[in-house]
mmCIF file of C-alpha atoms in Angstrom:
data_model
loop_
_atom_site.group_PDB
_atom_site.id
_atom_site.type_symbol
_atom_site.label_atom_id
_atom_site.label_comp_id
_atom_site.label_asym_id
_atom_site.label_seq_id
_atom_site.Cartn_x
_atom_site.Cartn_y
_atom_site.Cartn_z
ATOM 1 C CA UNK A 1 98.735 132.994 84.321
ATOM 2 C CA UNK A 2 102.435 132.383 84.794
ATOM 3 C CA UNK A 3 103.901 129.105 86.007
ATOM 4 C CA UNK A 4 107.561 128.938 87.210
ATOM 5 C CA UNK A 5 109.493 126.078 88.441
ATOM 6 C CA UNK A 6 110.540 125.912 92.253
ATOM 7 C CA UNK A 7 108.667 128.890 93.575
ATOM 8 C CA UNK A 8 106.284 129.185 96.302
ATOM 9 C CA UNK A 9 102.688 127.998 95.890
ATOM 10 C CA UNK A 10 100.554 124.803 95.638
ATOM 11 C CA UNK A 11 102.684 122.293 93.549
ATOM 12 C CA UNK A 12 101.586 120.979 90.285
ATOM 13 C CA UNK A 13 103.918 118.349 88.906
ATOM 14 C CA UNK A 14 106.808 120.334 90.012
ATOM 15 C CA UNK A 15 105.457 123.716 88.850
ATOM 16 C CA UNK A 16 104.084 126.545 91.271
ATOM 17 C CA UNK A 17 101.846 129.587 91.285
ATOM 18 C CA UNK A 18 103.677 132.471 92.727
ATOM 19 C CA UNK A 19 100.903 134.955 92.032
ATOM 20 C CA UNK A 20 98.344 132.727 93.498
ATOM 21 C CA UNK A 21 96.246 133.007 90.418
ATOM 22 C CA UNK A 22 94.631 129.536 91.266
ATOM 23 C CA UNK A 23 94.561 129.954 95.097
ATOM 24 C CA UNK A 24 92.251 133.132 94.991
ATOM 25 C CA UNK A 25 89.558 131.751 92.968
ATOM 26 C CA UNK A 26 89.483 128.227 94.821
ATOM 27 C CA UNK A 27 89.346 130.243 98.053
ATOM 28 C CA UNK A 28 86.234 132.413 96.906
ATOM 29 C CA UNK A 29 84.582 129.253 95.458
ATOM 30 C CA UNK A 30 85.031 127.489 98.714
ATOM 31 C CA UNK A 31 84.271 130.019 101.111
ATOM 32 C CA UNK A 32 80.938 128.690 102.066
ATOM 33 C CA UNK A 33 82.048 125.195 102.065
ATOM 34 C CA UNK A 34 85.433 124.546 103.424
ATOM 35 C CA UNK A 35 85.402 120.670 102.588
ATOM 36 C CA UNK A 36 84.776 121.629 98.938
ATOM 37 C CA UNK A 37 88.412 122.788 98.862
ATOM 38 C CA UNK A 38 89.728 119.862 100.288
ATOM 39 C CA UNK A 39 88.303 117.636 97.928
ATOM 40 C CA UNK A 40 89.330 120.043 95.001
ATOM 41 C CA UNK A 41 92.629 119.788 96.302
ATOM 42 C CA UNK A 42 92.478 115.958 96.384
ATOM 43 C CA UNK A 43 91.484 115.778 92.726
ATOM 44 C CA UNK A 44 94.460 118.042 91.569
ATOM 45 C CA UNK A 45 96.807 116.037 93.748
ATOM 46 C CA UNK A 46 97.912 119.076 95.974
ATOM 47 C CA UNK A 47 96.891 117.742 99.066
ATOM 48 C CA UNK A 48 99.227 115.691 101.658
ATOM 49 C CA UNK A 49 96.754 112.672 101.454
ATOM 50 C CA UNK A 50 96.786 112.659 97.494
ATOM 51 C CA UNK A 51 100.599 112.689 97.544
ATOM 52 C CA UNK A 52 100.672 109.975 99.985
ATOM 53 C CA UNK A 53 98.214 107.662 97.790
ATOM 54 C CA UNK A 54 100.026 108.402 94.724
ATOM 55 C CA UNK A 55 103.342 107.323 96.506
ATOM 56 C CA UNK A 56 101.990 103.818 97.283
ATOM 57 C CA UNK A 57 100.286 103.446 93.707
ATOM 58 C CA UNK A 58 102.536 101.098 92.669
ATOM 59 C CA UNK A 59 100.884 98.908 95.834
ATOM 60 C CA UNK A 60 97.313 99.787 95.324
ATOM 61 C CA UNK A 61 97.094 99.738 91.706
ATOM 62 C CA UNK A 62 98.776 96.140 91.235
ATOM 63 C CA UNK A 63 98.246 94.036 94.284
ATOM 64 C CA UNK A 64 95.146 91.719 94.581
ATOM 65 C CA UNK A 65 94.867 92.747 98.314
ATOM 66 C CA UNK A 66 92.780 95.662 99.758
ATOM 67 C CA UNK A 67 95.043 98.756 100.275
ATOM 68 C CA UNK A 68 93.649 101.676 102.385
ATOM 69 C CA UNK A 69 95.008 104.953 103.138
ATOM 70 C CA UNK A 70 93.658 106.277 106.715
ATOM 71 C CA UNK A 71 93.926 109.674 108.627
ATOM 72 C CA UNK A 72 94.159 109.951 112.208
ATOM 73 C CA UNK A 73 92.655 112.348 114.665
ATOM 74 C CA UNK A 74 94.743 113.154 117.551
ATOM 75 C CA UNK A 75 93.884 114.523 121.120
ATOM 76 C CA UNK A 76 95.571 117.593 122.730
ATOM 77 C CA UNK A 77 98.466 115.742 123.727
ATOM 78 C CA UNK A 78 99.047 114.603 120.230
ATOM 79 C CA UNK A 79 98.053 110.757 120.825
ATOM 80 C CA UNK A 80 95.898 108.986 118.193
ATOM 81 C CA UNK A 81 92.309 108.823 119.410
ATOM 82 C CA UNK A 82 90.399 107.807 116.308
ATOM 83 C CA UNK A 83 90.863 107.241 112.564
ATOM 84 C CA UNK A 84 89.128 107.243 109.308
ATOM 85 C CA UNK A 85 89.699 105.655 105.915
ATOM 86 C CA UNK A 86 89.844 108.232 103.287
ATOM 87 C CA UNK A 87 90.961 106.144 100.309
ATOM 88 C CA UNK A 88 90.394 102.568 99.361
ATOM 89 C CA UNK A 89 91.477 100.596 96.074
ATOM 90 C CA UNK A 90 88.916 98.932 93.814
ATOM 91 C CA UNK A 91 89.763 95.349 95.513
ATOM 92 C CA UNK A 92 87.611 96.256 98.663
ATOM 93 C CA UNK A 93 84.898 97.903 96.436
ATOM 94 C CA UNK A 94 84.436 94.568 94.665
ATOM 95 C CA UNK A 95 84.464 92.497 98.001
ATOM 96 C CA UNK A 96 81.825 94.771 99.606
ATOM 97 C CA UNK A 97 79.741 95.047 96.375
ATOM 98 C CA UNK A 98 79.748 98.954 96.735
ATOM 99 C CA UNK A 99 80.451 101.861 94.585
ATOM 100 C CA UNK A 100 84.224 102.497 94.255
ATOM 101 C CA UNK A 101 83.425 106.038 95.094
ATOM 102 C CA UNK A 102 81.952 105.101 98.377
ATOM 103 C CA UNK A 103 84.156 102.082 99.460
ATOM 104 C CA UNK A 104 86.150 104.124 101.850
ATOM 105 C CA UNK A 105 82.824 105.400 103.606
ATOM 106 C CA UNK A 106 81.658 101.765 103.659
ATOM 107 C CA UNK A 107 84.866 100.353 105.061
ATOM 108 C CA UNK A 108 85.058 103.264 107.803
ATOM 109 C CA UNK A 109 81.502 102.552 108.979
ATOM 110 C CA UNK A 110 82.486 98.819 109.257
ATOM 111 C CA UNK A 111 85.658 99.380 111.187
ATOM 112 C CA UNK A 112 84.151 101.822 113.421
ATOM 113 C CA UNK A 113 80.933 99.504 114.023
ATOM 114 C CA UNK A 114 83.188 96.573 114.949
ATOM 115 C CA UNK A 115 85.341 98.662 117.472
ATOM 116 C CA UNK A 116 88.592 100.341 116.977
ATOM 117 C CA UNK A 117 90.485 100.086 120.323
ATOM 118 C CA UNK A 118 92.610 97.186 119.214
ATOM 119 C CA UNK A 119 93.663 99.068 115.918
ATOM 120 C CA UNK A 120 94.426 102.337 117.739
ATOM 121 C CA UNK A 121 96.891 100.407 119.922
ATOM 122 C CA UNK A 122 98.752 99.387 116.854
ATOM 123 C CA UNK A 123 98.426 102.826 115.157
ATOM 124 C CA UNK A 124 99.997 104.314 118.276
ATOM 125 C CA UNK A 125 102.851 101.954 118.094
ATOM 126 C CA UNK A 126 103.264 102.612 114.302
ATOM 127 C CA UNK A 127 103.513 106.527 115.098
ATOM 128 C CA UNK A 128 105.952 105.862 117.696
ATOM 129 C CA UNK A 129 108.165 103.190 116.693
ATOM 130 C CA UNK A 130 107.641 103.256 112.624
ATOM 131 C CA UNK A 131 106.515 99.770 112.702
ATOM 132 C CA UNK A 132 103.736 97.477 114.427
ATOM 133 C CA UNK A 133 102.748 93.867 114.464
ATOM 134 C CA UNK A 134 100.725 92.117 111.562
ATOM 135 C CA UNK A 135 97.143 91.806 112.602
ATOM 136 C CA UNK A 136 94.450 89.200 111.770
ATOM 137 C CA UNK A 137 91.195 90.560 111.418
ATOM 138 C CA UNK A 138 87.656 88.978 111.135
ATOM 139 C CA UNK A 139 85.812 90.951 108.757
ATOM 140 C CA UNK A 140 82.422 89.180 109.844
ATOM 141 C CA UNK A 141 80.113 91.659 107.147
ATOM 142 C CA UNK A 142 82.138 90.394 104.429
ATOM 143 C CA UNK A 143 82.417 86.806 105.728
ATOM 144 C CA UNK A 144 86.201 87.013 105.285
ATOM 145 C CA UNK A 145 89.535 87.065 107.170
ATOM 146 C CA UNK A 146 92.246 89.346 106.474
ATOM 147 C CA UNK A 147 95.919 89.581 107.553
ATOM 148 C CA UNK A 148 96.681 93.452 107.895
ATOM 149 C CA UNK A 149 100.132 94.919 107.643
ATOM 150 C CA UNK A 150 100.300 98.698 108.397
ATOM 151 C CA UNK A 151 102.874 101.166 107.475
ATOM 152 C CA UNK A 152 103.522 104.878 107.218
ATOM 153 C CA UNK A 153 103.339 106.273 103.500
ATOM 154 C CA UNK A 154 104.413 109.663 104.415
ATOM 155 C CA UNK A 155 102.370 112.577 105.970
ATOM 156 C CA UNK A 156 102.223 113.596 109.670
ATOM 157 C CA UNK A 157 98.675 112.152 110.487
ATOM 158 C CA UNK A 158 98.620 109.279 107.479
ATOM 159 C CA UNK A 159 99.174 105.755 107.643
ATOM 160 C CA UNK A 160 98.122 102.906 105.055
ATOM 161 C CA UNK A 161 97.441 99.243 105.375
ATOM 162 C CA UNK A 162 97.613 96.270 103.143
ATOM 163 C CA UNK A 163 94.916 93.531 103.898
ATOM 164 C CA UNK A 164 95.596 90.189 102.531
ATOM 165 C CA UNK A 165 92.608 88.045 102.182
ATOM 166 C CA UNK A 166 93.471 84.792 104.149
ATOM 167 C CA UNK A 167 89.867 83.516 104.472
ATOM 168 C CA UNK A 168 90.968 80.108 102.548
ATOM 169 C CA UNK A 169 93.963 79.655 104.759
ATOM 170 C CA UNK A 170 92.040 80.293 107.731
ATOM 171 C CA UNK A 171 89.254 77.837 107.023
ATOM 172 C CA UNK A 172 91.937 75.284 106.487
ATOM 173 C CA UNK A 173 93.434 75.989 109.819
ATOM 174 C CA UNK A 174 89.886 75.825 111.618
ATOM 175 C CA UNK A 175 89.349 72.572 109.899
ATOM 176 C CA UNK A 176 92.855 71.021 111.136
ATOM 177 C CA UNK A 177 92.000 72.392 114.715
ATOM 178 C CA UNK A 178 88.538 70.766 114.683
ATOM 179 C CA UNK A 179 89.763 67.531 113.417
ATOM 180 C CA UNK A 180 92.546 67.586 116.042
ATOM 181 C CA UNK A 181 89.816 67.998 118.635
ATOM 182 C CA UNK A 182 87.530 65.254 117.350
ATOM 183 C CA UNK A 183 90.431 62.717 117.578
ATOM 184 C CA UNK A 184 90.925 63.752 121.173
ATOM 185 C CA UNK A 185 87.134 63.261 121.568
ATOM 186 C CA UNK A 186 87.505 59.917 119.950
ATOM 187 C CA UNK A 187 90.438 58.935 122.104
ATOM 188 C CA UNK A 188 88.743 60.001 125.385
ATOM 189 C CA UNK A 189 85.604 58.178 124.650
ATOM 190 C CA UNK A 190 87.474 54.921 124.108
ATOM 191 C CA UNK A 191 88.975 55.378 127.505
ATOM 192 C CA UNK A 192 85.690 56.078 129.263
ATOM 193 C CA UNK A 193 84.085 52.893 127.683
ATOM 194 C CA UNK A 194 86.741 50.758 129.124
ATOM 195 C CA UNK A 195 86.461 52.486 132.616
ATOM 196 C CA UNK A 196 82.695 53.043 133.180
ATOM 197 C CA UNK A 197 80.985 50.649 135.269
ATOM 198 C CA UNK A 198 77.305 51.623 134.166
ATOM 199 C CA UNK A 199 75.526 52.707 131.646
ATOM 200 C CA UNK A 200 74.453 56.117 133.297
ATOM 201 C CA UNK A 201 78.184 56.678 134.256
ATOM 202 C CA UNK A 202 79.269 56.021 130.469
ATOM 203 C CA UNK A 203 76.848 58.374 129.191
ATOM 204 C CA UNK A 204 77.714 61.181 131.997
ATOM 205 C CA UNK A 205 81.471 60.913 130.941
ATOM 206 C CA UNK A 206 80.568 60.829 127.252
ATOM 207 C CA UNK A 207 78.528 63.935 127.389
ATOM 208 C CA UNK A 208 81.544 65.747 129.754
ATOM 209 C CA UNK A 209 83.935 64.514 127.082
ATOM 210 C CA UNK A 210 81.893 66.106 124.091
ATOM 211 C CA UNK A 211 82.042 69.345 126.150
ATOM 212 C CA UNK A 212 85.281 69.452 127.348
ATOM 213 C CA UNK A 213 87.359 68.068 124.592
ATOM 214 C CA UNK A 214 84.967 68.899 121.703
ATOM 215 C CA UNK A 215 84.174 72.335 122.665
ATOM 216 C CA UNK A 216 80.412 72.059 122.523
ATOM 217 C CA UNK A 217 78.281 74.364 124.583
ATOM 218 C CA UNK A 218 75.849 71.614 125.607
ATOM 219 C CA UNK A 219 75.649 67.532 125.340
ATOM 220 C CA UNK A 220 72.783 65.629 126.626
ATOM 221 C CA UNK A 221 71.887 61.816 126.338
ATOM 222 C CA UNK A 222 68.488 60.146 126.775
ATOM 223 C CA UNK A 223 66.994 56.639 126.440
ATOM 224 C CA UNK A 224 63.802 55.864 125.596
ATOM 225 C CA UNK A 225 62.192 54.070 128.529
ATOM 226 C CA UNK A 226 58.540 54.084 127.363
ATOM 227 C CA UNK A 227 57.408 53.170 123.851
ATOM 228 C CA UNK A 228 56.209 56.065 121.976
ATOM 229 C CA UNK A 229 57.277 58.520 124.648
ATOM 230 C CA UNK A 230 60.082 61.170 124.306
ATOM 231 C CA UNK A 231 63.597 59.877 125.316
ATOM 232 C CA UNK A 232 64.219 60.285 129.180
ATOM 233 C CA UNK A 233 67.277 62.143 130.168
ATOM 234 C CA UNK A 234 70.202 60.060 131.404
ATOM 235 C CA UNK A 235 72.967 62.350 131.417
ATOM 236 C CA UNK A 236 74.007 66.002 130.469
ATOM 237 C CA UNK A 237 76.997 68.624 130.472
ATOM 238 C CA UNK A 238 77.489 72.098 129.723
ATOM 239 C CA UNK A 239 77.321 75.383 131.694
ATOM 240 C CA UNK A 240 74.089 76.765 130.289
ATOM 241 C CA UNK A 241 71.065 78.448 132.210
ATOM 242 C CA UNK A 242 68.052 76.400 130.287
ATOM 243 C CA UNK A 243 64.659 77.673 129.717
ATOM 244 C CA UNK A 244 63.160 74.379 129.424
ATOM 245 C CA UNK A 245 63.392 71.128 131.248
ATOM 246 C CA UNK A 246 62.850 67.512 130.336
ATOM 247 C CA UNK A 247 62.206 64.720 132.871
ATOM 248 C CA UNK A 248 63.738 66.911 135.795
ATOM 249 C CA UNK A 249 67.072 67.489 133.893
ATOM 250 C CA UNK A 250 68.379 70.813 132.298
ATOM 251 C CA UNK A 251 67.989 70.607 128.602
ATOM 252 C CA UNK A 252 67.590 72.942 125.730
ATOM 253 C CA UNK A 253 64.739 71.019 124.307
ATOM 254 C CA UNK A 254 64.043 67.139 123.947
ATOM 255 C CA UNK A 255 62.368 67.547 120.490
ATOM 256 C CA UNK A 256 65.957 67.160 118.473
ATOM 257 C CA UNK A 257 66.937 64.149 120.142
ATOM 258 C CA UNK A 258 63.312 62.622 120.030
ATOM 259 C CA UNK A 259 63.433 63.197 116.092
ATOM 260 C CA UNK A 260 66.786 61.298 115.914
ATOM 261 C CA UNK A 261 65.281 58.491 118.180
ATOM 262 C CA UNK A 262 61.974 58.126 116.294
ATOM 263 C CA UNK A 263 63.658 58.391 112.772
ATOM 264 C CA UNK A 264 66.761 56.486 113.696
ATOM 265 C CA UNK A 265 68.959 58.576 111.982
ATOM 266 C CA UNK A 266 71.543 61.703 112.446
ATOM 267 C CA UNK A 267 70.077 65.160 112.357
ATOM 268 C CA UNK A 268 72.050 68.103 111.717
ATOM 269 C CA UNK A 269 70.933 71.658 111.754
ATOM 270 C CA UNK A 270 73.809 74.247 111.091
ATOM 271 C CA UNK A 271 71.590 77.379 111.229
ATOM 272 C CA UNK A 272 69.043 77.564 113.912
ATOM 273 C CA UNK A 273 68.250 81.179 112.646
ATOM 274 C CA UNK A 274 67.286 80.102 108.928
ATOM 275 C CA UNK A 275 66.159 76.567 109.120
ATOM 276 C CA UNK A 276 62.294 76.102 109.426
ATOM 277 C CA UNK A 277 62.896 72.336 110.187
ATOM 278 C CA UNK A 278 63.522 73.316 113.896
ATOM 279 C CA UNK A 279 59.638 73.813 114.710
ATOM 280 C CA UNK A 280 60.051 76.268 117.390
ATOM 281 C CA UNK A 281 62.714 74.623 119.521
ATOM 282 C CA UNK A 282 65.496 76.073 117.588
ATOM 283 C CA UNK A 283 64.319 79.529 118.831
ATOM 284 C CA UNK A 284 64.614 78.318 122.499
ATOM 285 C CA UNK A 285 68.134 77.043 121.780
ATOM 286 C CA UNK A 286 69.117 80.273 120.302
ATOM 287 C CA UNK A 287 67.931 82.263 123.653
ATOM 288 C CA UNK A 288 70.697 79.997 125.176
ATOM 289 C CA UNK A 289 73.215 81.107 122.841
ATOM 290 C CA UNK A 290 73.365 78.335 120.509
ATOM 291 C CA UNK A 291 73.231 78.445 116.607
ATOM 292 C CA UNK A 292 73.702 74.826 115.468
ATOM 293 C CA UNK A 293 72.743 71.388 116.976
ATOM 294 C CA UNK A 294 72.730 67.708 116.066
ATOM 295 C CA UNK A 295 71.657 64.523 117.389
ATOM 296 C CA UNK A 296 72.938 60.888 116.860
ATOM 297 C CA UNK A 297 70.910 57.706 117.496
ATOM 298 C CA UNK A 298 72.092 55.369 120.190
ATOM 299 C CA UNK A 299 71.504 52.060 118.707
ATOM 300 C CA UNK A 300 71.139 48.327 119.835
ATOM 301 C CA UNK A 301 71.323 45.644 117.333
ATOM 302 C CA UNK A 302 70.297 48.265 114.613
ATOM 303 C CA UNK A 303 67.382 49.913 116.599
ATOM 304 C CA UNK A 304 67.568 52.988 118.120
ATOM 305 C CA UNK A 305 67.092 52.948 121.925
ATOM 306 C CA UNK A 306 68.093 56.683 122.706
ATOM 307 C CA UNK A 307 70.164 59.720 121.396
ATOM 308 C CA UNK A 308 72.824 62.120 121.802
ATOM 309 C CA UNK A 309 72.233 65.615 121.099
ATOM 310 C CA UNK A 310 74.876 68.532 120.787
ATOM 311 C CA UNK A 311 74.646 71.955 120.734
ATOM 312 C CA UNK A 312 77.177 74.541 119.433
ATOM 313 C CA UNK A 313 77.586 78.183 119.961
ATOM 314 C CA UNK A 314 79.064 78.390 116.418
ATOM 315 C CA UNK A 315 76.853 78.574 113.071
ATOM 316 C CA UNK A 316 77.874 75.766 110.655
ATOM 317 C CA UNK A 317 79.648 73.814 113.450
ATOM 318 C CA UNK A 318 78.945 70.124 112.018
ATOM 319 C CA UNK A 319 80.544 70.015 108.810
ATOM 320 C CA UNK A 320 80.137 66.477 106.779
ATOM 321 C CA UNK A 321 83.587 65.351 107.972
ATOM 322 C CA UNK A 322 82.902 66.037 111.558
ATOM 323 C CA UNK A 323 79.578 64.391 111.418
ATOM 324 C CA UNK A 324 81.185 61.541 110.183
ATOM 325 C CA UNK A 325 83.663 61.443 113.127
ATOM 326 C CA UNK A 326 80.874 62.132 115.600
ATOM 327 C CA UNK A 327 78.890 59.111 113.949
ATOM 328 C CA UNK A 328 81.893 56.989 114.808
ATOM 329 C CA UNK A 329 82.222 58.121 118.331
ATOM 330 C CA UNK A 330 78.459 57.503 119.060
ATOM 331 C CA UNK A 331 78.549 54.010 117.248
ATOM 332 C CA UNK A 332 81.408 52.917 119.644
ATOM 333 C CA UNK A 333 78.941 53.779 122.651
ATOM 334 C CA UNK A 334 75.955 51.983 121.211
ATOM 335 C CA UNK A 335 75.739 48.204 122.129
#
């Protein structure tokens, strides 16, 4: 076999195969399995995708971020209609706890399960203008958030992306947003306390404040009217269709508020799916779309006389700091 420089044929490190001594055996070996030829060419670094991956080698081999190479699928008019991950660095394999050789398959399945419409808009812009905006992506299956920067590594149907893990930053931003929201709740409740002329009006405006300002899905307030009986609903607020009723008022279930009243303590469930302590009422709340809930006793001279229950559509909605702020708000209402 003779290898000469700068002649026609598949290039290997700047050399070529003019007699096609390599091409013929490869063609015969892959005649029954065309996909095998693509894999062989990839392994030898002859394909366009392999060359593109090698060009960004300084990025995917040194960065602590996820780096992915994608291949797009075009329609008859040449517009991108789909894409597939074909190579990904080992960073993603570690995050997904999967074998490095299957990391691109796992990532591709994950992206297509979550939907690709948003990504395709950016990919189309990328190929049309040579640049596109940075995307923040919530990778729910990995429990992480990424800031994705797409770019063109070379190749007619290829694009690449760097995905920086911003989970901790996103968590900090979300925490600041929640704290800002709760301080708004506290401020509004203080105004309600001053303006309300009756206890019923006070509780109704407090429930509304928790939903409108605190972004909870549902708020419920009840008082003990008969010793040893469940609290009677005085006020509630929230746009939900309930499957259960208590004392003529719409409420997911009175059991949470009753526990807080009977035991004179704050009760928190941040995972209605996995917490066995919900004793059945958690399933009813989940049917309404709720994933976490908390109840706070209303006290008079230290004794519980009622309870306020809050329901959230988010899981883990009640952190220790948020519970502390909510406790302060309910204490302001208590006598």
